[in-house]
Protein backbone atom coordinates (compact mmCIF):
# COMPACT_ATOMS: atom_id res chain seq x y z
CA UNK A 1 0.00 0.00 0.00
CA UNK A 2 1.23 3.49 -0.88
CA UNK A 3 1.54 6.09 1.85
CA UNK A 4 2.17 9.86 1.80
CA UNK A 5 5.21 10.87 3.84
CA UNK A 6 6.65 14.26 4.66
CA UNK A 7 10.07 15.58 3.76
CA UNK A 8 11.02 18.27 6.22
CA UNK A 9 14.02 20.51 6.64
CA UNK A 10 16.29 18.73 9.09
CA UNK A 11 18.45 20.25 11.80
CA UNK A 12 20.31 23.24 10.35
CA UNK A 13 23.03 23.20 12.97
CA UNK A 14 21.76 26.23 14.82
CA UNK A 15 21.03 28.38 11.77
CA UNK A 16 17.66 30.14 11.91
CA UNK A 17 15.61 30.80 8.80
CA UNK A 18 17.36 30.52 5.47
CA UNK A 19 15.98 30.90 1.95
CA UNK A 20 15.20 28.14 -0.51
CA UNK A 21 17.24 28.98 -3.62
CA UNK A 22 16.23 26.13 -5.84
CA UNK A 23 13.75 23.30 -6.08
CA UNK A 24 15.31 20.19 -7.51
CA UNK A 25 12.16 18.15 -7.99
CA UNK A 26 8.67 18.69 -9.36
CA UNK A 27 5.31 17.04 -8.73
CA UNK A 28 5.26 13.64 -10.42
CA UNK A 29 9.04 13.08 -10.24
CA UNK A 30 10.24 9.66 -9.15
CA UNK A 31 13.06 10.18 -6.69
CA UNK A 32 15.64 7.99 -5.02
CA UNK A 33 16.40 7.77 -1.32
CA UNK A 34 19.01 10.40 -0.46
CA UNK A 35 18.29 12.47 -3.57
CA UNK A 36 18.36 16.23 -2.98
CA UNK A 37 14.93 17.82 -3.34
CA UNK A 38 15.73 21.46 -2.55
CA UNK A 39 18.72 23.74 -2.08
CA UNK A 40 18.95 26.23 0.75
CA UNK A 41 21.58 28.90 0.81
CA UNK A 42 22.79 30.94 3.75
CA UNK A 43 25.64 33.45 3.82
CA UNK A 44 27.93 30.64 4.94
CA UNK A 45 26.98 27.59 2.94
CA UNK A 46 24.78 25.92 0.39
CA UNK A 47 22.74 23.09 1.88
CA UNK A 48 20.68 20.39 0.28
CA UNK A 49 17.56 18.81 1.70
CA UNK A 50 17.71 15.10 0.90
CA UNK A 51 14.74 12.76 0.60
CA UNK A 52 15.08 10.10 3.28
CA UNK A 53 13.17 7.60 1.13
CA UNK A 54 12.41 6.81 -2.47
CA UNK A 55 8.99 7.56 -3.97
CA UNK A 56 6.91 9.86 -6.15
CA UNK A 57 6.69 13.59 -5.41
CA UNK A 58 2.96 14.36 -4.85
CA UNK A 59 3.13 17.90 -3.46
CA UNK A 60 5.81 20.57 -3.16
CA UNK A 61 5.24 22.84 -0.21
CA UNK A 62 7.94 25.50 -0.63
CA UNK A 63 8.94 27.90 -3.39
CA UNK A 64 12.28 29.50 -4.27
CA UNK A 65 12.85 32.61 -2.16
CA UNK A 66 10.74 31.30 0.74
CA UNK A 67 12.54 31.19 4.07
CA UNK A 68 12.51 27.91 5.96
CA UNK A 69 13.88 26.55 9.21
CA UNK A 70 14.40 23.13 10.78
CA UNK A 71 11.14 21.17 10.60
CA UNK A 72 9.58 23.16 7.72
CA UNK A 73 7.60 20.94 5.37
CA UNK A 74 9.27 20.74 1.93
CA UNK A 75 7.33 18.09 0.03
CA UNK A 76 4.97 15.13 0.30
CA UNK A 77 6.17 11.87 -1.17
CA UNK A 78 4.13 8.83 -2.01
CA UNK A 79 6.10 5.90 -0.70
CA UNK A 80 5.38 2.29 -1.55
CA UNK A 81 5.13 0.28 1.66
CA UNK A 82 7.74 -2.27 0.58
CA UNK A 83 10.08 0.55 -0.57
CA UNK A 84 9.84 2.11 2.84
CA UNK A 85 10.86 -1.15 4.44
CA UNK A 86 13.73 -1.51 2.03
CA UNK A 87 15.00 1.98 2.81
CA UNK A 88 14.15 2.70 6.41
CA UNK A 89 16.47 5.72 6.57
CA UNK A 90 15.63 7.78 9.59
CA UNK A 91 15.01 11.49 9.20
CA UNK A 92 17.96 12.17 11.45
CA UNK A 93 20.27 10.42 8.99
CA UNK A 94 19.21 12.85 6.31
CA UNK A 95 20.74 15.90 7.89
CA UNK A 96 21.89 18.17 5.11
CA UNK A 97 25.52 19.15 5.09
CA UNK A 98 27.23 22.17 3.64
CA UNK A 99 28.55 21.29 0.18
CA UNK A 100 32.16 21.61 1.26
CA UNK A 101 31.61 18.76 3.65
CA UNK A 102 29.87 16.38 1.31
CA UNK A 103 33.00 15.08 -0.42
CA UNK A 104 33.37 11.99 1.72
CA UNK A 105 33.74 8.44 0.47
CA UNK A 106 30.22 8.44 -0.83
CA UNK A 107 30.75 11.35 -3.15
CA UNK A 108 34.10 9.89 -4.22
CA UNK A 109 32.25 6.81 -5.44
CA UNK A 110 29.73 9.04 -7.12
CA UNK A 111 32.56 10.92 -8.85
CA UNK A 112 33.68 7.72 -10.45
CA UNK A 113 30.21 6.76 -11.59
CA UNK A 114 29.40 10.23 -12.80
CA UNK A 115 32.64 10.48 -14.72
CA UNK A 116 32.19 7.03 -16.21
CA UNK A 117 28.77 8.07 -17.42
CA UNK A 118 30.19 11.26 -18.92
CA UNK A 119 32.89 9.20 -20.63
CA UNK A 120 30.23 7.12 -22.31
CA UNK A 121 28.22 10.18 -23.39
CA UNK A 122 30.57 13.14 -23.27
CA UNK A 123 28.15 16.01 -23.72
CA UNK A 124 24.84 14.47 -22.68
CA UNK A 125 23.51 14.94 -19.19
CA UNK A 126 23.84 12.13 -16.74
CA UNK A 127 20.27 11.03 -17.06
CA UNK A 128 20.59 11.06 -20.82
CA UNK A 129 18.08 13.90 -21.10
CA UNK A 130 18.61 17.41 -22.37
CA UNK A 131 17.81 18.78 -18.94
CA UNK A 132 20.00 21.63 -17.79
CA UNK A 133 22.90 20.81 -15.47
CA UNK A 134 21.94 20.67 -11.78
CA UNK A 135 23.64 23.45 -9.89
CA UNK A 136 22.67 26.05 -7.33
CA UNK A 137 22.34 29.70 -8.34
CA UNK A 138 25.60 30.45 -6.55
CA UNK A 139 27.41 27.82 -8.63
CA UNK A 140 25.70 29.05 -11.80
CA UNK A 141 26.80 32.61 -10.99
CA UNK A 142 30.38 31.42 -10.46
CA UNK A 143 30.29 29.48 -13.72
CA UNK A 144 28.94 32.51 -15.58
CA UNK A 145 31.68 34.74 -14.12
CA UNK A 146 34.38 32.27 -15.14
CA UNK A 147 32.87 31.51 -18.53
CA UNK A 148 32.40 27.82 -17.69
CA UNK A 149 29.79 25.80 -19.58
CA UNK A 150 28.10 23.78 -16.83
CA UNK A 151 27.06 21.21 -19.41
CA UNK A 152 30.73 20.20 -19.58
CA UNK A 153 31.26 19.92 -15.82
CA UNK A 154 30.99 16.57 -14.07
CA UNK A 155 28.78 16.95 -11.00
CA UNK A 156 29.95 14.83 -8.07
CA UNK A 157 27.03 15.41 -5.73
CA UNK A 158 23.80 13.54 -5.46
CA UNK A 159 22.15 12.95 -8.82
CA UNK A 160 25.05 14.58 -10.61
CA UNK A 161 24.62 17.95 -8.96
CA UNK A 162 27.47 20.36 -9.63
CA UNK A 163 29.24 22.10 -6.74
CA UNK A 164 31.70 24.99 -6.60
CA UNK A 165 34.51 22.47 -6.28
CA UNK A 166 33.35 20.63 -9.39
CA UNK A 167 33.60 23.91 -11.33
CA UNK A 168 37.05 24.57 -9.86
CA UNK A 169 38.22 21.04 -10.70
CA UNK A 170 36.94 21.44 -14.25
CA UNK A 171 38.92 24.69 -14.69
CA UNK A 172 42.07 23.12 -13.19
CA UNK A 173 41.80 20.21 -15.55
CA UNK A 174 41.53 22.52 -18.57
CA UNK A 175 44.41 24.70 -17.37
CA UNK A 176 46.65 21.70 -16.74
CA UNK A 177 46.09 20.56 -20.31
CA UNK A 178 47.40 23.89 -21.57
CA UNK A 179 50.24 24.45 -19.11
CA UNK A 180 51.30 20.86 -18.51
CA UNK A 181 51.12 21.79 -14.80
CA UNK A 182 50.55 19.00 -12.36
CA UNK A 183 47.18 19.12 -10.74
CA UNK A 184 46.61 18.83 -7.06
CA UNK A 185 46.06 15.26 -5.98
CA UNK A 186 48.08 13.70 -8.78
CA UNK A 187 51.72 14.64 -8.25
CA UNK A 188 53.02 11.50 -9.96
CA UNK A 189 50.79 11.63 -12.96
CA UNK A 190 52.71 11.28 -16.22
CA UNK A 191 51.89 14.01 -18.71
CA UNK A 192 50.21 11.48 -20.96
CA UNK A 193 47.78 10.22 -18.34
CA UNK A 194 44.16 11.33 -18.07
CA UNK A 195 43.42 14.16 -15.64
CA UNK A 196 43.39 13.21 -11.95
CA UNK A 197 40.18 11.85 -10.53
CA UNK A 198 39.38 10.24 -13.85
CA UNK A 199 40.32 6.70 -12.92
CA UNK A 200 37.48 4.87 -14.54
CA UNK A 201 36.43 1.37 -13.75
CA UNK A 202 35.97 0.15 -17.33
CA UNK A 203 34.90 -3.29 -16.12
CA UNK A 204 31.47 -1.69 -15.67
CA UNK A 205 31.19 -1.72 -19.45
CA UNK A 206 32.76 -5.10 -20.23
CA UNK A 207 35.85 -7.27 -20.01
CA UNK A 208 39.20 -5.50 -20.06
CA UNK A 209 42.92 -6.31 -19.91
CA UNK A 210 45.56 -4.06 -18.37
CA UNK A 211 48.86 -3.80 -20.21
CA UNK A 212 51.61 -1.44 -19.02
CA UNK A 213 52.88 1.00 -21.65
CA UNK A 214 56.45 0.40 -22.80
CA UNK A 215 59.15 2.77 -21.53
CA UNK A 216 59.43 4.29 -25.02
CA UNK A 217 55.70 4.92 -25.19
CA UNK A 218 55.70 6.56 -21.76
CA UNK A 219 58.60 8.83 -22.67
CA UNK A 220 57.29 9.73 -26.10
CA UNK A 221 53.81 10.22 -24.60
CA UNK A 222 55.11 12.95 -22.31
CA UNK A 223 57.05 14.53 -25.18
CA UNK A 224 54.03 14.43 -27.51
CA UNK A 225 51.79 15.94 -24.85
CA UNK A 226 54.30 18.74 -24.38
CA UNK A 227 54.35 19.32 -28.15
CA UNK A 228 50.58 19.21 -28.50
CA UNK A 229 49.89 21.51 -25.56
CA UNK A 230 52.70 24.05 -25.91
CA UNK A 231 53.08 24.58 -29.68
CA UNK A 232 50.41 26.39 -31.71
CA UNK A 233 50.28 23.92 -34.59
CA UNK A 234 49.04 24.53 -38.11
CA UNK A 235 49.24 21.96 -40.90
CA UNK A 236 49.71 22.97 -44.52
CA UNK A 237 48.67 20.38 -47.11
CA UNK A 238 50.24 19.99 -50.54
CA UNK A 239 50.35 17.41 -53.26
CA UNK A 240 53.53 16.66 -55.23
CA UNK A 241 53.59 15.15 -58.70
CA UNK A 242 56.19 12.37 -58.33
CA UNK A 243 55.48 10.59 -61.62
CA UNK A 244 58.98 11.22 -62.95
CA UNK A 245 60.62 10.71 -59.59
CA UNK A 246 58.99 7.30 -59.23
CA UNK A 247 60.41 6.30 -62.65
CA UNK A 248 63.88 7.31 -61.43
CA UNK A 249 63.37 5.39 -58.16
CA UNK A 250 62.34 2.22 -59.99
CA UNK A 251 65.30 2.59 -62.35
CA UNK A 252 67.76 3.06 -59.47
CA UNK A 253 66.39 0.04 -57.66
CA UNK A 254 66.85 -2.00 -60.83
CA UNK A 255 70.48 -0.89 -61.04
CA UNK A 256 71.09 -1.48 -57.33
CA UNK A 257 69.69 -5.00 -57.19
CA UNK A 258 73.09 -6.59 -56.58
CA UNK A 259 74.15 -4.05 -53.91
CA UNK A 260 71.09 -4.80 -51.78
CA UNK A 261 70.26 -1.09 -51.42
CA UNK A 262 66.56 -0.35 -51.62
CA UNK A 263 65.68 3.22 -52.50
CA UNK A 264 62.31 4.31 -51.11
CA UNK A 265 60.60 7.67 -51.50
CA UNK A 266 61.94 8.68 -48.10
CA UNK A 267 65.50 9.11 -49.41
CA UNK A 268 64.27 11.64 -51.99
CA UNK A 269 62.11 13.35 -49.39
CA UNK A 270 65.15 13.84 -47.17
CA UNK A 271 67.11 15.33 -50.03
CA UNK A 272 64.28 17.64 -51.11
CA UNK A 273 63.64 18.69 -47.49
CA UNK A 274 67.27 19.66 -46.97
CA UNK A 275 67.04 21.89 -50.05
CA UNK A 276 63.80 23.46 -48.76
CA UNK A 277 65.35 24.03 -45.32
CA UNK A 278 68.28 25.78 -46.96
CA UNK A 279 65.92 28.01 -48.95
CA UNK A 280 63.70 28.74 -45.92
CA UNK A 281 66.02 28.98 -42.87
CA UNK A 282 63.15 29.71 -40.48
CA UNK A 283 62.14 26.06 -40.75
CA UNK A 284 65.63 24.92 -39.73
CA UNK A 285 65.44 26.69 -36.39
CA UNK A 286 64.54 26.52 -32.71
CA UNK A 287 63.09 29.02 -30.27
CA UNK A 288 65.45 30.05 -27.46
CA UNK A 289 65.86 32.77 -24.84
CA UNK A 290 62.41 32.02 -23.33
CA UNK A 291 60.88 32.28 -26.77
CA UNK A 292 62.47 35.65 -27.58
CA UNK A 293 65.22 34.40 -29.93
CA UNK A 294 65.36 32.17 -32.94
CA UNK A 295 68.38 29.89 -33.32
CA UNK A 296 68.99 29.43 -37.05
CA UNK A 297 70.97 26.25 -37.70
CA UNK A 298 73.59 25.98 -40.40
CA UNK A 299 73.49 22.18 -40.39
CA UNK A 300 70.77 19.97 -41.91
CA UNK A 301 70.20 16.95 -39.67
CA UNK A 302 66.83 15.36 -40.36
CA UNK A 303 65.00 12.84 -38.17
CA UNK A 304 62.59 10.27 -39.57
CA UNK A 305 59.83 8.68 -37.48
CA UNK A 306 60.20 4.92 -37.26
CA UNK A 307 57.44 2.65 -36.19
CA UNK A 308 58.74 -0.05 -33.80
CA UNK A 309 56.98 -2.66 -31.66
CA UNK A 310 57.91 -0.67 -28.58
CA UNK A 311 56.64 2.65 -29.97
CA UNK A 312 57.81 5.55 -32.06
CA UNK A 313 61.55 6.33 -32.41
CA UNK A 314 63.15 9.09 -34.46
CA UNK A 315 66.68 8.29 -35.72
CA UNK A 316 68.53 11.24 -37.19
CA UNK A 317 70.48 11.42 -40.44
CA UNK A 318 73.20 14.03 -40.21
CA UNK A 319 74.30 16.47 -42.92
CA UNK A 320 71.63 15.33 -45.38
CA UNK A 321 72.54 18.05 -47.89
CA UNK A 322 76.02 16.52 -48.34
CA UNK A 323 74.84 12.96 -49.00
CA UNK A 324 73.61 11.26 -52.15
CA UNK A 325 70.28 9.44 -52.44
CA UNK A 326 71.94 5.99 -52.36
CA UNK A 327 73.87 6.84 -49.18
CA UNK A 328 70.68 8.15 -47.64
CA UNK A 329 68.78 4.97 -48.60
CA UNK A 330 71.52 2.84 -47.00
CA UNK A 331 71.47 4.94 -43.85
CA UNK A 332 67.66 4.86 -43.57
CA UNK A 333 67.69 1.06 -43.73
CA UNK A 334 70.53 0.81 -41.20
CA UNK A 335 69.01 3.23 -38.67
CA UNK A 336 65.47 1.81 -39.02
CA UNK A 337 66.84 -1.71 -38.38
CA UNK A 338 68.72 -0.45 -35.32
CA UNK A 339 65.59 1.31 -34.05
CA UNK A 340 63.56 -1.89 -34.40
CA UNK A 341 66.16 -4.03 -32.66
CA UNK A 342 66.59 -1.51 -29.83
CA UNK A 343 70.19 -0.71 -30.81
CA UNK A 344 69.99 3.02 -31.51
CA UNK A 345 72.39 5.11 -29.45
CA UNK A 346 71.26 8.39 -27.90
CA UNK A 347 73.55 10.26 -30.32
CA UNK A 348 71.75 8.65 -33.25
CA UNK A 349 68.48 10.12 -31.98
CA UNK A 350 69.73 13.62 -31.17
CA UNK A 351 70.38 16.86 -32.93
CA UNK A 352 67.68 16.91 -35.62
CA UNK A 353 66.69 20.29 -37.00
CA UNK A 354 63.62 18.98 -38.87
CA UNK A 355 61.69 15.69 -39.04
CA UNK A 356 59.80 13.59 -41.54
CA UNK A 357 57.02 11.20 -40.62
CA UNK A 358 56.29 8.92 -43.57
CA UNK A 359 53.19 6.77 -43.43
CA UNK A 360 53.19 6.35 -47.19
CA UNK A 361 54.17 2.69 -47.01
CA UNK A 362 51.02 2.05 -44.98
CA UNK A 363 48.34 4.30 -46.49
CA UNK A 364 46.25 7.37 -45.82
CA UNK A 365 45.50 10.56 -47.70
CA UNK A 366 46.79 13.05 -45.12
CA UNK A 367 47.34 13.58 -41.40
CA UNK A 368 48.53 16.25 -38.99
CA UNK A 369 51.95 15.28 -37.60
CA UNK A 370 53.08 16.83 -34.31
CA UNK A 371 56.16 19.04 -34.34
CA UNK A 372 59.04 17.41 -32.48
CA UNK A 373 60.33 20.16 -30.14
CA UNK A 374 62.72 21.96 -30.11
CA UNK A 375 62.21 21.73 -33.88
CA UNK A 376 59.63 24.04 -35.43
CA UNK A 377 58.30 21.97 -38.32
CA UNK A 378 57.69 18.42 -39.46
CA UNK A 379 56.74 16.92 -42.80
CA UNK A 380 54.05 14.23 -42.89
CA UNK A 381 53.92 12.00 -45.97
CA UNK A 382 50.98 9.83 -47.01
CA UNK A 383 50.50 7.25 -49.73
CA UNK A 384 51.15 8.27 -53.34
CA UNK A 385 48.21 7.60 -55.67
CA UNK A 386 47.64 7.73 -59.40
CA UNK A 387 45.21 10.61 -59.94
CA UNK A 388 43.75 12.39 -62.97
CA UNK A 389 45.51 15.77 -63.28
CA UNK A 390 44.49 18.47 -65.76
CA UNK A 391 47.51 19.21 -67.97
CA UNK A 392 46.26 22.18 -69.97
CA UNK A 393 44.14 20.35 -72.53
CA UNK A 394 43.39 16.93 -71.00
CA UNK A 395 43.52 14.86 -67.85
CA UNK A 396 46.61 12.74 -67.40
CA UNK A 397 47.23 9.99 -64.86
CA UNK A 398 49.90 11.35 -62.52
CA UNK A 399 51.36 9.84 -59.37
CA UNK A 400 50.53 12.34 -56.63
CA UNK A 401 52.17 12.32 -53.21
CA UNK A 402 50.22 13.94 -50.33
CA UNK A 403 52.36 16.12 -48.06
CA UNK A 404 51.26 17.51 -44.68
CA UNK A 405 53.59 20.13 -43.25
CA UNK A 406 52.92 20.96 -39.57
CA UNK A 407 54.67 24.00 -38.14
CA UNK A 408 54.99 26.15 -35.04
CA UNK A 409 52.93 29.23 -35.82
CA UNK A 410 54.96 31.31 -33.35
CA UNK A 411 57.91 31.04 -35.72
CA UNK A 412 56.39 30.41 -39.14
CA UNK A 413 53.56 32.26 -40.86
CA UNK A 414 51.02 30.52 -43.06
CA UNK A 415 52.29 32.21 -46.23
CA UNK A 416 55.83 31.02 -45.55
CA UNK A 417 54.59 27.50 -44.90
CA UNK A 418 52.68 27.52 -48.20
CA UNK A 419 55.86 28.66 -49.98
CA UNK A 420 57.93 25.96 -48.29
CA UNK A 421 55.42 23.24 -49.22
CA UNK A 422 55.19 24.49 -52.80
CA UNK A 423 58.99 24.55 -53.07
CA UNK A 424 59.15 21.00 -51.79
CA UNK A 425 56.50 19.82 -54.25
CA UNK A 426 58.32 21.54 -57.13
CA UNK A 427 61.62 19.87 -56.23
CA UNK A 428 59.97 16.44 -55.96
CA UNK A 429 58.26 17.01 -59.31
CA UNK A 430 61.58 17.83 -60.94
CA UNK A 431 64.77 16.90 -59.08
CA UNK A 432 66.83 19.06 -61.44
CA UNK A 433 65.72 21.95 -59.26
CA UNK A 434 68.17 20.66 -56.65
CA UNK A 435 70.92 22.01 -58.90
CA UNK A 436 69.58 25.55 -58.80
N1 LIG B 1 53.53 6.20 -51.24
C1 LIG B 1 53.39 4.98 -51.76
N2 LIG B 1 54.21 3.95 -51.42
C2 LIG B 1 55.18 4.20 -50.52
C3 LIG B 1 55.37 5.46 -49.95
C4 LIG B 1 54.49 6.49 -50.36
N3 LIG B 1 54.59 7.71 -49.86
N4 LIG B 1 56.39 5.39 -49.07
C5 LIG B 1 56.84 4.15 -49.11
N5 LIG B 1 56.11 3.42 -49.97
C6 LIG B 1 56.28 2.01 -50.30
C7 LIG B 1 57.72 1.70 -50.51
O1 LIG B 1 58.14 2.00 -51.81
C8 LIG B 1 57.74 0.23 -50.21
O2 LIG B 1 57.16 -0.45 -51.32
P1 LIG B 1 57.72 -1.88 -51.83
O3 LIG B 1 57.76 -2.75 -50.62
O4 LIG B 1 56.75 -2.28 -52.87
O5 LIG B 1 59.06 -1.60 -52.38
C9 LIG B 1 56.75 0.10 -49.07
O6 LIG B 1 55.90 1.24 -49.19
C10 LIG B 1 57.36 0.04 -47.69
O7 LIG B 1 58.21 1.14 -47.51
P2 LIG B 1 58.76 1.48 -46.04
O8 LIG B 1 57.75 2.22 -45.29
O9 LIG B 1 59.28 0.25 -45.40
O10 LIG B 1 60.03 2.34 -46.35
P3 LIG B 1 60.25 3.87 -46.19
O11 LIG B 1 61.65 4.14 -46.49
O12 LIG B 1 59.23 4.62 -46.96
O13 LIG B 1 59.99 4.13 -44.65
C11 LIG B 1 60.30 4.02 -42.33
C12 LIG B 1 60.89 3.71 -43.67
C13 LIG B 1 61.27 3.63 -41.26
C14 LIG B 1 60.02 5.52 -42.23
C15 LIG B 1 58.96 3.28 -42.21
O14 LIG B 1 59.19 1.90 -42.25
C16 LIG B 1 58.19 3.62 -40.98
O15 LIG B 1 58.48 3.18 -39.87
N6 LIG B 1 57.13 4.43 -41.15
C17 LIG B 1 56.23 4.76 -40.09
C18 LIG B 1 56.54 6.13 -39.54
C19 LIG B 1 55.55 6.48 -38.48
O16 LIG B 1 55.14 5.67 -37.68
N7 LIG B 1 55.12 7.74 -38.47
C20 LIG B 1 54.10 8.17 -37.61
C21 LIG B 1 54.70 9.04 -36.58
S1 LIG B 1 53.48 9.79 -35.64
O17 LIG B 1 52.85 8.61 -34.81
Coordinates of C-alpha atoms and ligand atoms in Angstrom, one line a residue, residues 224 242 246 249 253 262-267 269 304-308 311-315 329 332-333 335-337 339-340 356-364 367-370 378 381-385 399-403, ligand 1:
X224 CA 54.0 14.4 -27.5
X242 CA 56.2 12.4 -58.3
X246 CA 59.0 7.3 -59.2
X249 CA 63.4 5.4 -58.2
X253 CA 66.4 0.0 -57.7
X262 CA 66.6 -0.3 -51.6
X263 CA 65.7 3.2 -52.5
X264 CA 62.3 4.3 -51.1
X265 CA 60.6 7.7 -51.5
X266 CA 61.9 8.7 -48.1
X267 CA 65.5 9.1 -49.4
X269 CA 62.1 13.4 -49.4
X304 CA 62.6 10.3 -39.6
X305 CA 59.8 8.7 -37.5
X306 CA 60.2 4.9 -37.3
X307 CA 57.4 2.6 -36.2
X308 CA 58.7 -0.1 -33.8
X311 CA 56.6 2.7 -30.0
X312 CA 57.8 5.6 -32.1
X313 CA 61.5 6.3 -32.4
X314 CA 63.1 9.1 -34.5
X315 CA 66.7 8.3 -35.7
X329 CA 68.8 5.0 -48.6
X332 CA 67.7 4.9 -43.6
X333 CA 67.7 1.1 -43.7
X335 CA 69.0 3.2 -38.7
X336 CA 65.5 1.8 -39.0
X337 CA 66.8 -1.7 -38.4
X339 CA 65.6 1.3 -34.1
X340 CA 63.6 -1.9 -34.4
X356 CA 59.8 13.6 -41.5
X357 CA 57.0 11.2 -40.6
X358 CA 56.3 8.9 -43.6
X359 CA 53.2 6.8 -43.4
X360 CA 53.2 6.4 -47.2
X361 CA 54.2 2.7 -47.0
X362 CA 51.0 2.0 -45.0
X363 CA 48.3 4.3 -46.5
X364 CA 46.2 7.4 -45.8
X367 CA 47.3 13.6 -41.4
X368 CA 48.5 16.2 -39.0
X369 CA 51.9 15.3 -37.6
X370 CA 53.1 16.8 -34.3
X378 CA 57.7 18.4 -39.5
X381 CA 53.9 12.0 -46.0
X382 CA 51.0 9.8 -47.0
X383 CA 50.5 7.3 -49.7
X384 CA 51.1 8.3 -53.3
X385 CA 48.2 7.6 -55.7
X399 CA 51.4 9.8 -59.4
X400 CA 50.5 12.3 -56.6
X401 CA 52.2 12.3 -53.2
X402 CA 50.2 13.9 -50.3
X403 CA 52.4 16.1 -48.1
Ligands
LIG1 N1 53.5 6.2 -51.2 C1 53.4 5.0 -51.8 N2 54.2 3.9 -51.4 C2 55.2 4.2 -50.5 C3 55.4 5.5 -49.9 C4 54.5 6.5 -50.4 N3 54.6 7.7 -49.9 N4 56.4 5.4 -49.1 C5 56.8 4.1 -49.1 N5 56.1 3.4 -50.0 C6 56.3 2.0 -50.3 C7 57.7 1.7 -50.5 O1 58.1 2.0 -51.8 C8 57.7 0.2 -50.2 O2 57.2 -0.5 -51.3 P1 57.7 -1.9 -51.8 O3 57.8 -2.8 -50.6 O4 56.7 -2.3 -52.9 O5 59.1 -1.6 -52.4 C9 56.7 0.1 -49.1 O6 55.9 1.2 -49.2 C10 57.4 0.0 -47.7 O7 58.2 1.1 -47.5 P2 58.8 1.5 -46.0 O8 57.8 2.2 -45.3 O9 59.3 0.2 -45.4 O10 60.0 2.3 -46.4 P3 60.2 3.9 -46.2 O11 61.6 4.1 -46.5 O12 59.2 4.6 -47.0 O13 60.0 4.1 -44.6 C11 60.3 4.0 -42.3 C12 60.9 3.7 -43.7 C13 61.3 3.6 -41.3 C14 60.0 5.5 -42.2 C15 59.0 3.3 -42.2 O14 59.2 1.9 -42.2 C16 58.2 3.6 -41.0 O15 58.5 3.2 -39.9 N6 57.1 4.4 -41.2 C17 56.2 4.8 -40.1 C18 56.5 6.1 -39.5 C19 55.6 6.5 -38.5 O16 55.1 5.7 -37.7 N7 55.1 7.7 -38.5 C20 54.1 8.2 -37.6 C21 54.7 9.0 -36.6 S1 53.5 9.8 -35.6 O17 52.9 8.6 -34.8

